[in-house]
mmCIF file of C-alpha atoms in Angstrom:
data_model
loop_
_atom_site.group_PDB
_atom_site.id
_atom_site.type_symbol
_atom_site.label_atom_id
_atom_site.label_comp_id
_atom_site.label_asym_id
_atom_site.label_seq_id
_atom_site.Cartn_x
_atom_site.Cartn_y
_atom_site.Cartn_z
ATOM 1 C CA MET A 1 -224.465 193.394 -16.626
ATOM 2 C CA VAL A 2 -221.931 196.298 -16.714
ATOM 3 C CA PHE A 3 -219.509 196.025 -19.431
ATOM 4 C CA GLN A 4 -217.112 198.646 -18.477
ATOM 5 C CA ILE A 5 -213.839 196.939 -17.859
ATOM 6 C CA THR A 6 -211.189 198.423 -15.487
ATOM 7 C CA LYS A 7 -209.495 195.431 -13.899
ATOM 8 C CA ALA A 8 -206.582 193.270 -15.075
ATOM 9 C CA VAL A 9 -205.357 190.114 -13.544
ATOM 10 C CA ILE A 10 -201.721 189.090 -14.040
ATOM 11 C CA PRO A 11 -200.871 185.463 -12.817
ATOM 12 C CA ALA A 12 -197.127 185.613 -11.672
ATOM 13 C CA ALA A 13 -196.825 182.706 -9.204
ATOM 14 C CA GLY A 14 -194.663 180.419 -11.431
ATOM 15 C CA LEU A 15 -191.303 179.208 -10.139
ATOM 16 C CA GLY A 16 -189.429 180.036 -13.303
ATOM 17 C CA THR A 17 -187.601 176.751 -13.377
ATOM 18 C CA ARG A 18 -186.571 177.077 -17.011
ATOM 19 C CA PHE A 19 -184.456 179.984 -16.143
ATOM 20 C CA LEU A 20 -182.562 178.539 -13.208
ATOM 21 C CA PRO A 21 -180.127 179.424 -11.638
ATOM 22 C CA ALA A 22 -181.116 183.062 -12.423
ATOM 23 C CA THR A 23 -184.496 182.556 -10.874
ATOM 24 C CA LYS A 24 -183.282 180.894 -7.788
ATOM 25 C CA ALA A 25 -183.679 184.101 -5.719
ATOM 26 C CA MET A 26 -185.300 186.351 -8.224
ATOM 27 C CA PRO A 27 -188.778 186.147 -9.763
ATOM 28 C CA LYS A 28 -188.734 185.162 -13.523
ATOM 29 C CA GLU A 29 -191.095 188.151 -14.161
ATOM 30 C CA MET A 30 -188.353 190.536 -12.837
ATOM 31 C CA LEU A 31 -185.752 189.401 -15.488
ATOM 32 C CA PRO A 32 -184.851 192.481 -17.532
ATOM 33 C CA VAL A 33 -185.752 192.938 -21.110
ATOM 34 C CA VAL A 34 -183.301 195.602 -22.260
ATOM 35 C CA ASP A 35 -183.757 197.899 -19.154
ATOM 36 C CA LYS A 36 -187.268 197.069 -17.786
ATOM 37 C CA PRO A 37 -188.402 193.901 -16.099
ATOM 38 C CA ALA A 38 -190.757 191.843 -18.257
ATOM 39 C CA ILE A 39 -193.632 192.314 -15.790
ATOM 40 C CA GLN A 40 -193.539 196.046 -16.353
ATOM 41 C CA TYR A 41 -194.275 195.747 -20.099
ATOM 42 C CA VAL A 42 -197.266 193.699 -19.157
ATOM 43 C CA VAL A 43 -198.622 196.160 -16.615
ATOM 44 C CA GLU A 44 -197.952 199.131 -19.053
ATOM 45 C CA GLU A 45 -200.108 197.231 -21.746
ATOM 46 C CA ALA A 46 -202.950 196.843 -19.246
ATOM 47 C CA VAL A 47 -202.780 200.579 -18.353
ATOM 48 C CA SER A 48 -202.681 201.545 -22.077
ATOM 49 C CA ALA A 49 -205.957 199.677 -22.488
ATOM 50 C CA GLY A 50 -207.476 201.613 -19.756
ATOM 51 C CA LEU A 51 -207.115 199.000 -16.982
ATOM 52 C CA HIS A 52 -205.636 200.858 -13.976
ATOM 53 C CA ASP A 53 -206.798 198.262 -11.406
ATOM 54 C CA VAL A 54 -204.208 195.432 -11.571
ATOM 55 C CA LEU A 55 -204.312 192.358 -9.329
ATOM 56 C CA MET A 56 -201.172 190.205 -9.483
ATOM 57 C CA ILE A 57 -201.353 186.494 -8.360
ATOM 58 C CA THR A 58 -198.042 185.843 -6.751
ATOM 59 C CA GLY A 59 -196.345 183.180 -4.666
ATOM 60 C CA ARG A 60 -193.573 182.771 -2.165
ATOM 61 C CA ASN A 61 -190.325 184.674 -2.834
ATOM 62 C CA LYS A 62 -192.052 187.095 -5.090
ATOM 63 C CA ASN A 63 -191.590 190.131 -2.911
ATOM 64 C CA ALA A 64 -189.403 191.912 -5.540
ATOM 65 C CA LEU A 65 -192.667 192.209 -7.823
ATOM 66 C CA GLU A 66 -194.408 194.347 -5.049
ATOM 67 C CA ASN A 67 -191.114 196.203 -4.441
ATOM 68 C CA HIS A 68 -190.773 197.243 -7.984
ATOM 69 C CA PHE A 69 -194.127 198.844 -8.204
ATOM 70 C CA ASP A 70 -193.670 200.592 -4.819
ATOM 71 C CA ARG A 71 -192.069 203.832 -3.743
ATOM 72 C CA GLN A 72 -188.328 203.742 -3.075
ATOM 73 C CA GLY A 73 -187.768 206.898 -1.101
ATOM 74 C CA GLU A 74 -184.250 206.658 -0.603
ATOM 75 C CA LEU A 75 -183.332 205.929 -4.261
ATOM 76 C CA GLU A 76 -185.663 208.761 -5.351
ATOM 77 C CA ALA A 77 -184.111 211.264 -2.937
ATOM 78 C CA ARG A 78 -180.599 210.419 -4.073
ATOM 79 C CA LEU A 79 -181.552 210.839 -7.774
ATOM 80 C CA GLN A 80 -183.233 214.007 -7.006
ATOM 81 C CA HIS A 81 -180.145 215.227 -5.154
ATOM 82 C CA LYS A 82 -177.842 214.380 -8.151
ATOM 83 C CA GLY A 83 -180.208 216.200 -10.490
ATOM 84 C CA ASP A 84 -180.736 212.999 -12.446
ATOM 85 C CA THR A 85 -184.202 213.784 -13.562
ATOM 86 C CA GLU A 86 -184.248 211.163 -16.345
ATOM 87 C CA ARG A 87 -183.766 208.179 -14.100
ATOM 88 C CA LEU A 88 -185.941 209.640 -11.325
ATOM 89 C CA ALA A 89 -188.820 209.947 -13.816
ATOM 90 C CA GLN A 90 -188.231 206.263 -14.795
ATOM 91 C CA VAL A 91 -188.398 205.088 -11.172
ATOM 92 C CA GLU A 92 -191.459 207.186 -10.297
ATOM 93 C CA TRP A 93 -193.236 206.085 -13.523
ATOM 94 C CA ALA A 94 -193.188 202.389 -12.353
ATOM 95 C CA SER A 95 -194.343 203.476 -8.841
ATOM 96 C CA HIS A 96 -197.372 205.375 -10.131
ATOM 97 C CA LEU A 97 -198.134 203.213 -13.131
ATOM 98 C CA ALA A 98 -201.312 201.564 -11.738
ATOM 99 C CA ASP A 99 -203.406 200.805 -8.607
ATOM 100 C CA MET A 100 -201.422 197.653 -7.723
ATOM 101 C CA HIS A 101 -202.989 194.674 -5.563
ATOM 102 C CA TYR A 102 -201.479 191.404 -4.621
ATOM 103 C CA VAL A 103 -202.836 187.979 -3.555
ATOM 104 C CA ARG A 104 -200.885 184.668 -3.119
ATOM 105 C CA GLN A 105 -201.990 181.745 -5.232
ATOM 106 C CA GLY A 106 -200.904 179.307 -2.361
ATOM 107 C CA ASP A 107 -200.906 175.848 -3.902
ATOM 108 C CA PRO A 108 -199.566 175.829 -7.548
ATOM 109 C CA LEU A 109 -202.642 174.231 -9.142
ATOM 110 C CA GLY A 110 -202.562 175.643 -12.578
ATOM 111 C CA LEU A 111 -203.568 178.797 -14.585
ATOM 112 C CA GLY A 112 -207.287 178.214 -13.939
ATOM 113 C CA HIS A 113 -206.677 178.048 -10.160
ATOM 114 C CA ALA A 114 -204.643 181.293 -10.224
ATOM 115 C CA VAL A 115 -207.483 183.029 -12.115
ATOM 116 C CA LEU A 116 -209.980 181.742 -9.588
ATOM 117 C CA ARG A 117 -207.959 183.430 -6.801
ATOM 118 C CA ALA A 118 -209.108 186.726 -8.364
ATOM 119 C CA LYS A 119 -212.729 186.248 -7.711
ATOM 120 C CA MET A 120 -213.131 188.275 -4.506
ATOM 121 C CA HIS A 121 -211.304 191.213 -6.105
ATOM 122 C CA VAL A 122 -213.027 191.160 -9.433
ATOM 123 C CA GLY A 123 -216.535 190.474 -8.258
ATOM 124 C CA ARG A 124 -219.207 190.113 -11.072
ATOM 125 C CA GLU A 125 -217.335 192.391 -13.627
ATOM 126 C CA MET A 126 -215.608 191.565 -16.796
ATOM 127 C CA PHE A 127 -211.878 191.594 -16.513
ATOM 128 C CA ALA A 128 -208.723 190.935 -18.394
ATOM 129 C CA VAL A 129 -206.132 188.348 -17.794
ATOM 130 C CA LEU A 130 -202.543 188.990 -19.043
ATOM 131 C CA LEU A 131 -199.839 186.394 -18.888
ATOM 132 C CA GLY A 132 -196.296 187.572 -18.195
ATOM 133 C CA ASP A 133 -194.516 185.381 -20.766
ATOM 134 C CA ASP A 134 -196.120 187.396 -23.770
ATOM 135 C CA ILE A 135 -195.004 190.797 -24.446
ATOM 136 C CA ILE A 136 -197.141 192.603 -26.978
ATOM 137 C CA ASP A 137 -195.339 195.393 -29.003
ATOM 138 C CA PRO A 138 -196.881 198.665 -27.801
ATOM 139 C CA ARG A 139 -197.014 199.826 -31.448
ATOM 140 C CA ASP A 140 -199.687 197.094 -32.098
ATOM 141 C CA VAL A 141 -203.129 197.074 -30.677
ATOM 142 C CA LEU A 142 -204.510 193.841 -29.174
ATOM 143 C CA LEU A 143 -205.976 194.114 -25.676
ATOM 144 C CA SER A 144 -207.966 197.263 -26.608
ATOM 145 C CA ARG A 145 -209.332 195.459 -29.642
ATOM 146 C CA MET A 146 -210.326 192.532 -27.427
ATOM 147 C CA ILE A 147 -212.209 194.763 -24.940
ATOM 148 C CA GLU A 148 -214.042 196.254 -27.917
ATOM 149 C CA VAL A 149 -215.237 192.838 -29.207
ATOM 150 C CA ALA A 150 -216.098 191.700 -25.667
ATOM 151 C CA ALA A 151 -218.366 194.684 -25.265
ATOM 152 C CA GLU A 152 -219.873 194.196 -28.689
ATOM 153 C CA LYS A 153 -220.504 190.479 -28.206
ATOM 154 C CA HIS A 154 -221.194 190.445 -24.591
ATOM 155 C CA ALA A 155 -218.813 187.419 -24.546
ATOM 156 C CA THR A 156 -215.505 186.256 -23.415
ATOM 157 C CA VAL A 157 -212.624 186.878 -25.835
ATOM 158 C CA VAL A 158 -209.328 185.225 -26.225
ATOM 159 C CA ALA A 159 -206.204 186.199 -28.276
ATOM 160 C CA LEU A 160 -205.345 183.864 -31.106
ATOM 161 C CA LEU A 161 -202.123 183.618 -33.098
ATOM 162 C CA GLU A 162 -201.671 181.616 -36.292
ATOM 163 C CA VAL A 163 -198.796 179.159 -35.705
ATOM 164 C CA ASP A 164 -197.057 176.496 -37.818
ATOM 165 C CA PRO A 165 -198.951 173.228 -37.536
ATOM 166 C CA SER A 166 -195.783 171.566 -36.404
ATOM 167 C CA VAL A 167 -195.794 173.549 -33.205
ATOM 168 C CA ALA A 168 -199.470 173.577 -32.513
ATOM 169 C CA HIS A 169 -199.298 170.809 -30.013
ATOM 170 C CA MET A 170 -197.452 173.153 -27.576
ATOM 171 C CA TYR A 171 -200.383 175.505 -27.218
ATOM 172 C CA GLY A 172 -203.898 175.456 -26.466
ATOM 173 C CA VAL A 173 -205.711 175.332 -29.891
ATOM 174 C CA ALA A 174 -209.103 176.484 -30.978
ATOM 175 C CA THR A 175 -211.799 175.200 -33.252
ATOM 176 C CA VAL A 176 -213.475 178.181 -34.859
ATOM 177 C CA GLU A 177 -216.141 179.513 -37.188
ATOM 178 C CA PRO A 178 -215.758 182.822 -39.208
ATOM 179 C CA SER A 179 -217.643 185.953 -38.046
ATOM 180 C CA ASP A 180 -218.510 189.111 -39.820
ATOM 181 C CA ALA A 181 -215.195 190.714 -38.858
ATOM 182 C CA ASP A 182 -211.819 189.887 -40.517
ATOM 183 C CA ASP A 183 -209.916 189.543 -37.349
ATOM 184 C CA VAL A 184 -212.758 187.975 -35.165
ATOM 185 C CA VAL A 185 -213.919 184.321 -34.940
ATOM 186 C CA ARG A 186 -216.365 182.426 -33.032
ATOM 187 C CA ILE A 187 -214.670 179.659 -30.937
ATOM 188 C CA THR A 188 -216.634 176.363 -30.787
ATOM 189 C CA GLY A 189 -214.017 174.270 -29.086
ATOM 190 C CA LEU A 190 -210.594 174.358 -27.292
ATOM 191 C CA VAL A 191 -208.113 171.681 -26.560
ATOM 192 C CA GLU A 192 -205.111 172.218 -24.334
ATOM 193 C CA LYS A 193 -201.823 171.034 -26.000
ATOM 194 C CA PRO A 194 -203.318 168.309 -28.361
ATOM 195 C CA PRO A 195 -201.161 165.377 -29.411
ATOM 196 C CA ALA A 196 -198.865 166.304 -32.300
ATOM 197 C CA GLY A 197 -200.639 166.160 -35.676
ATOM 198 C CA THR A 198 -204.188 166.161 -34.052
ATOM 199 C CA ALA A 199 -204.747 169.980 -33.657
ATOM 200 C CA PRO A 200 -208.144 171.202 -34.919
ATOM 201 C CA SER A 201 -206.607 174.245 -36.444
ATOM 202 C CA ASN A 202 -203.392 176.309 -36.393
ATOM 203 C CA LEU A 203 -204.927 179.112 -34.255
ATOM 204 C CA ALA A 204 -203.208 178.949 -30.854
ATOM 205 C CA VAL A 205 -204.269 180.737 -27.605
ATOM 206 C CA ILE A 206 -201.708 183.262 -26.434
ATOM 207 C CA GLY A 207 -201.662 185.007 -23.119
ATOM 208 C CA ARG A 208 -204.239 187.611 -23.344
ATOM 209 C CA TYR A 209 -207.997 187.018 -22.291
ATOM 210 C CA VAL A 210 -211.132 189.169 -21.587
ATOM 211 C CA LEU A 211 -213.343 187.071 -19.337
ATOM 212 C CA ARG A 212 -216.890 187.236 -18.366
ATOM 213 C CA PRO A 213 -217.419 186.786 -14.579
ATOM 214 C CA GLU A 214 -219.021 183.429 -15.257
ATOM 215 C CA VAL A 215 -215.633 181.929 -15.786
ATOM 216 C CA PHE A 216 -215.357 181.859 -11.978
ATOM 217 C CA ASP A 217 -218.557 179.632 -11.780
ATOM 218 C CA VAL A 218 -217.081 177.260 -14.441
ATOM 219 C CA LEU A 219 -213.682 177.131 -12.916
ATOM 220 C CA GLU A 220 -215.147 176.027 -9.519
ATOM 221 C CA GLN A 221 -216.600 173.094 -11.227
ATOM 222 C CA THR A 222 -213.619 172.232 -13.493
ATOM 223 C CA PRO A 223 -211.758 169.165 -12.453
ATOM 224 C CA ALA A 224 -207.888 168.994 -12.666
ATOM 225 C CA GLY A 225 -206.868 168.416 -16.265
ATOM 226 C CA LYS A 226 -203.366 167.964 -17.917
ATOM 227 C CA GLY A 227 -200.626 167.941 -15.338
ATOM 228 C CA GLY A 228 -203.083 167.461 -12.443
ATOM 229 C CA GLU A 229 -203.777 171.270 -12.843
ATOM 230 C CA ILE A 230 -206.958 173.310 -13.234
ATOM 231 C CA GLN A 231 -206.727 174.402 -16.875
ATOM 232 C CA LEU A 232 -208.266 177.756 -17.989
ATOM 233 C CA THR A 233 -208.614 176.210 -21.376
ATOM 234 C CA ASP A 234 -210.787 173.569 -20.083
ATOM 235 C CA ALA A 235 -213.183 176.192 -18.425
ATOM 236 C CA LEU A 236 -213.144 178.199 -21.756
ATOM 237 C CA GLN A 237 -214.040 175.034 -23.682
ATOM 238 C CA ALA A 238 -217.052 174.574 -21.338
ATOM 239 C CA MET A 239 -218.037 178.224 -21.923
ATOM 240 C CA SER A 240 -217.800 177.885 -25.658
ATOM 241 C CA THR A 241 -220.479 175.079 -25.658
ATOM 242 C CA ALA A 242 -222.848 176.904 -23.266
ATOM 243 C CA PRO A 243 -223.307 180.338 -24.847
ATOM 244 C CA ASP A 244 -226.882 180.816 -23.502
ATOM 245 C CA TRP A 245 -225.587 181.553 -20.016
ATOM 246 C CA THR A 246 -221.924 182.280 -20.556
ATOM 247 C CA GLY A 247 -222.022 184.426 -23.608
ATOM 248 C CA GLY A 248 -219.974 182.064 -25.517
ATOM 249 C CA VAL A 249 -216.239 182.643 -26.563
ATOM 250 C CA TYR A 250 -214.725 184.593 -29.439
ATOM 251 C CA GLY A 251 -211.226 185.070 -30.576
ATOM 252 C CA VAL A 252 -209.235 187.931 -31.897
ATOM 253 C CA VAL A 253 -206.624 186.814 -34.351
ATOM 254 C CA PHE A 254 -203.547 188.895 -33.621
ATOM 255 C CA ARG A 255 -201.173 189.563 -36.487
ATOM 256 C CA GLY A 256 -198.885 191.985 -34.849
ATOM 257 C CA ARG A 257 -195.538 191.778 -33.072
ATOM 258 C CA ARG A 258 -195.360 189.413 -29.995
ATOM 259 C CA TYR A 259 -192.379 188.565 -27.975
ATOM 260 C CA ASP A 260 -192.241 185.370 -26.056
ATOM 261 C CA THR A 261 -190.125 185.406 -22.957
ATOM 262 C CA GLY A 262 -191.144 181.949 -21.718
ATOM 263 C CA ASP A 263 -187.812 180.110 -22.347
ATOM 264 C CA LYS A 264 -184.173 181.106 -22.744
ATOM 265 C CA LEU A 265 -183.884 181.295 -26.421
ATOM 266 C CA ASP A 266 -187.090 183.257 -26.986
ATOM 267 C CA TYR A 267 -186.248 185.498 -24.156
ATOM 268 C CA ILE A 268 -182.831 186.431 -25.863
ATOM 269 C CA LYS A 269 -184.653 186.943 -29.206
ATOM 270 C CA ALA A 270 -187.104 189.274 -27.430
ATOM 271 C CA ILE A 271 -184.363 191.383 -25.991
ATOM 272 C CA VAL A 272 -182.579 191.694 -29.412
ATOM 273 C CA GLN A 273 -185.757 192.568 -31.288
ATOM 274 C CA LEU A 274 -186.756 195.251 -28.762
ATOM 275 C CA ALA A 275 -183.410 196.735 -28.418
ATOM 276 C CA ALA A 276 -182.826 196.941 -32.135
ATOM 277 C CA ASP A 277 -186.125 199.082 -32.375
ATOM 278 C CA ARG A 278 -185.147 201.409 -29.600
ATOM 279 C CA ASP A 279 -184.628 205.005 -30.744
ATOM 280 C CA ASP A 280 -181.816 205.345 -28.004
ATOM 281 C CA LEU A 281 -180.052 202.098 -28.683
ATOM 282 C CA GLY A 282 -181.133 200.705 -32.038
ATOM 283 C CA GLY A 283 -178.835 202.405 -34.431
ATOM 284 C CA GLU A 284 -175.647 201.493 -32.673
ATOM 285 C CA PHE A 285 -176.868 198.079 -31.576
ATOM 286 C CA ARG A 286 -178.020 197.153 -35.210
ATOM 287 C CA SER A 287 -174.642 198.283 -36.517
ATOM 288 C CA TRP A 288 -172.840 196.118 -33.947
ATOM 289 C CA LEU A 289 -175.225 193.092 -34.522
ATOM 290 C CA LYS A 290 -174.608 193.292 -38.314
ATOM 291 C CA GLU A 291 -170.777 193.441 -37.718
ATOM 292 C CA PHE A 292 -170.965 190.511 -35.220
ATOM 293 C CA THR A 293 -173.194 188.246 -37.262
ATOM 294 C CA GLY A 294 -171.015 188.915 -40.322
ATOM 295 C CA ARG A 295 -167.741 188.152 -38.296
ATOM 296 C CA ILE A 296 -169.016 184.812 -36.968
ATOM 297 C CA GLY A 297 -170.857 183.602 -40.086
ATOM 298 C CA ASP A 298 -171.033 179.900 -40.177
ATOM 299 C CA ARG A 299 -167.924 179.535 -38.210
ATOM 300 C CA VAL A 300 -167.854 176.602 -35.825
ATOM 301 C CA THR A 301 -166.667 177.574 -32.426
ATOM 302 C CA GLU A 302 -166.365 175.638 -29.247
ATOM 303 C CA PRO A 303 -169.616 175.922 -27.362
ATOM 304 C CA VAL A 304 -169.738 177.492 -23.884
ATOM 305 C CA SER A 305 -171.049 175.009 -21.358
ATOM 306 C CA SER A 306 -174.126 176.271 -19.405
ATOM 307 C CA GLN A 307 -172.306 175.032 -16.300
ATOM 308 C CA THR A 308 -169.306 177.325 -16.959
ATOM 309 C CA GLY A 309 -167.849 178.575 -13.615
ATOM 310 C CA ALA A 310 -168.519 175.402 -11.677
ATOM 311 C CA ILE A 311 -165.392 174.088 -10.043
ATOM 312 C CA PRO A 312 -165.451 170.248 -9.563
ATOM 313 C CA VAL A 313 -164.052 169.557 -6.144
ATOM 314 C CA GLN A 314 -163.684 166.150 -4.554
ATOM 315 C CA ARG A 315 -166.144 166.022 -1.506
ATOM 316 C CA LEU A 316 -165.051 165.237 2.009
ATOM 317 C CA SER A 317 -165.357 161.575 2.978
ATOM 318 C CA THR A 318 -168.350 161.129 5.233
ATOM 319 C CA HIS A 319 -166.459 158.556 7.110
ATOM 320 C CA THR A 320 -163.180 160.238 7.837
ATOM 321 C CA GLY A 321 -163.832 163.872 7.167
ATOM 322 C CA ALA A 322 -160.729 164.104 5.017
ATOM 323 C CA ILE A 323 -159.783 163.796 1.334
ATOM 324 C CA PRO A 324 -157.403 160.952 0.836
ATOM 325 C CA VAL A 325 -154.380 162.199 -0.981
ATOM 326 C CA GLN A 326 -150.814 160.898 -1.820
ATOM 327 C CA ARG A 327 -148.102 162.980 -0.121
ATOM 328 C CA ASN A 328 -144.509 163.740 -1.086
ATOM 329 C CA GLY A 329 -144.400 163.137 -4.797
ATOM 330 C CA GLY A 330 -147.506 161.042 -5.188
ATOM 331 C CA SER A 331 -149.215 161.445 -8.542
ATOM 332 C CA ARG A 332 -152.740 162.184 -9.585
ATOM 333 C CA PRO A 333 -154.242 160.459 -12.766
ATOM 334 C CA ASP A 334 -155.278 162.426 -15.755
ATOM 335 C CA ALA A 335 -158.577 161.792 -17.578
ATOM 336 C CA GLY A 336 -157.269 158.777 -19.300
ATOM 337 C CA GLY A 337 -155.997 157.214 -16.004
ATOM 338 C CA ALA A 338 -152.321 157.794 -16.634
ATOM 339 C CA ALA A 339 -150.052 159.354 -14.071
ATOM 340 C CA ALA A 340 -149.900 163.152 -14.474
ATOM 341 C CA SER A 341 -148.121 165.976 -12.522
ATOM 342 C CA PRO A 342 -147.202 165.323 -8.861
ATOM 343 C CA ILE A 343 -149.604 166.696 -6.143
ATOM 344 C CA SER A 344 -147.947 168.626 -3.330
ATOM 345 C CA ALA A 345 -148.964 168.519 0.253
ATOM 346 C CA ASP A 346 -149.792 172.205 0.003
ATOM 347 C CA GLU A 347 -152.060 171.616 -2.953
ATOM 348 C CA ALA A 348 -153.770 168.737 -1.070
ATOM 349 C CA ASP A 349 -154.298 171.018 1.926
ATOM 350 C CA GLN A 350 -155.815 173.618 -0.266
ATOM 351 C CA SER A 351 -158.096 171.057 -1.940
ATOM 352 C CA SER A 352 -159.313 170.131 1.540
ATOM 353 C CA VAL A 353 -160.196 173.659 2.327
ATOM 354 C CA GLU A 354 -161.967 174.128 -0.943
ATOM 355 C CA ALA A 355 -164.038 170.900 -0.481
ATOM 356 C CA ALA A 356 -164.957 171.945 2.908
ATOM 357 C CA LEU A 357 -166.253 175.355 1.974
ATOM 358 C CA THR A 358 -168.464 173.753 -0.858
ATOM 359 C CA ASP A 359 -170.306 171.385 1.759
#
């Protein structure tokens, strides 16, 4: 078997429902983290580890991913004409970052199914899988270390993170044995999102894997697991118990900086942390952030509704096609049911127009 690793697979077919309505027409992976989409951080990490052949597993309405890593001739020409070399370099960097390939997942049958869709592209080589929800700080080494361990052990390697036991049920969790390296363990078992209080350890699997091609053979025989999906964790569990032909599974315990963009709060935290460390933004941003947090302190303020901006409008009657209103001095009730200000005929007509436009 050849252990030179050149290929990375990035599953990016999810609907991003936790970020609606922002992801209604835009892929979640294209949400900006400061001034780059989250997916670009992941591709840059793969390239930094020497993986220039990148396959992205996409889905419907994900064309923006391909467009981002493609040439944009009109934009480049305009920036060049304006002499804006800095932004031109940033645009061209994304276009020439890697040798990008794309395949659609089709049916959303889980992470294991998405990885299986890479079989034809990867062949019988080892390859890396990087999940877009995890951004690893470029100042910390993870993927390169995993590739090194995979070559040394001739085995599959996953990234592990020590988490508080109270949240272990939110992750895939590993049962491990120590090895001769401080940051490497041998994995003897894996369980996907165990019931609270039953996790075998506090070592959680995070979104980086270096996989032997035998994973495809195992995935093809893996039945649907939690949520009716084919779970990569289930395939890795099977590989960990069959080291004779799969090489077994090892874990690299990561103790560096990781930014989670998988939900709204963690996404905001990621932006704040990365912006605060930027040499072009950090100083001014940290100063403002310190002033802002000092100003609000523990003050209780009226929360902003996540639905702010929605205008409640009475719908058109399906029977008559009109909104029943009282004309000429009729009153509309307030929230408590008492009569409030009179509603004019002009207001009623305007309400009918607004309601019609919303249907």
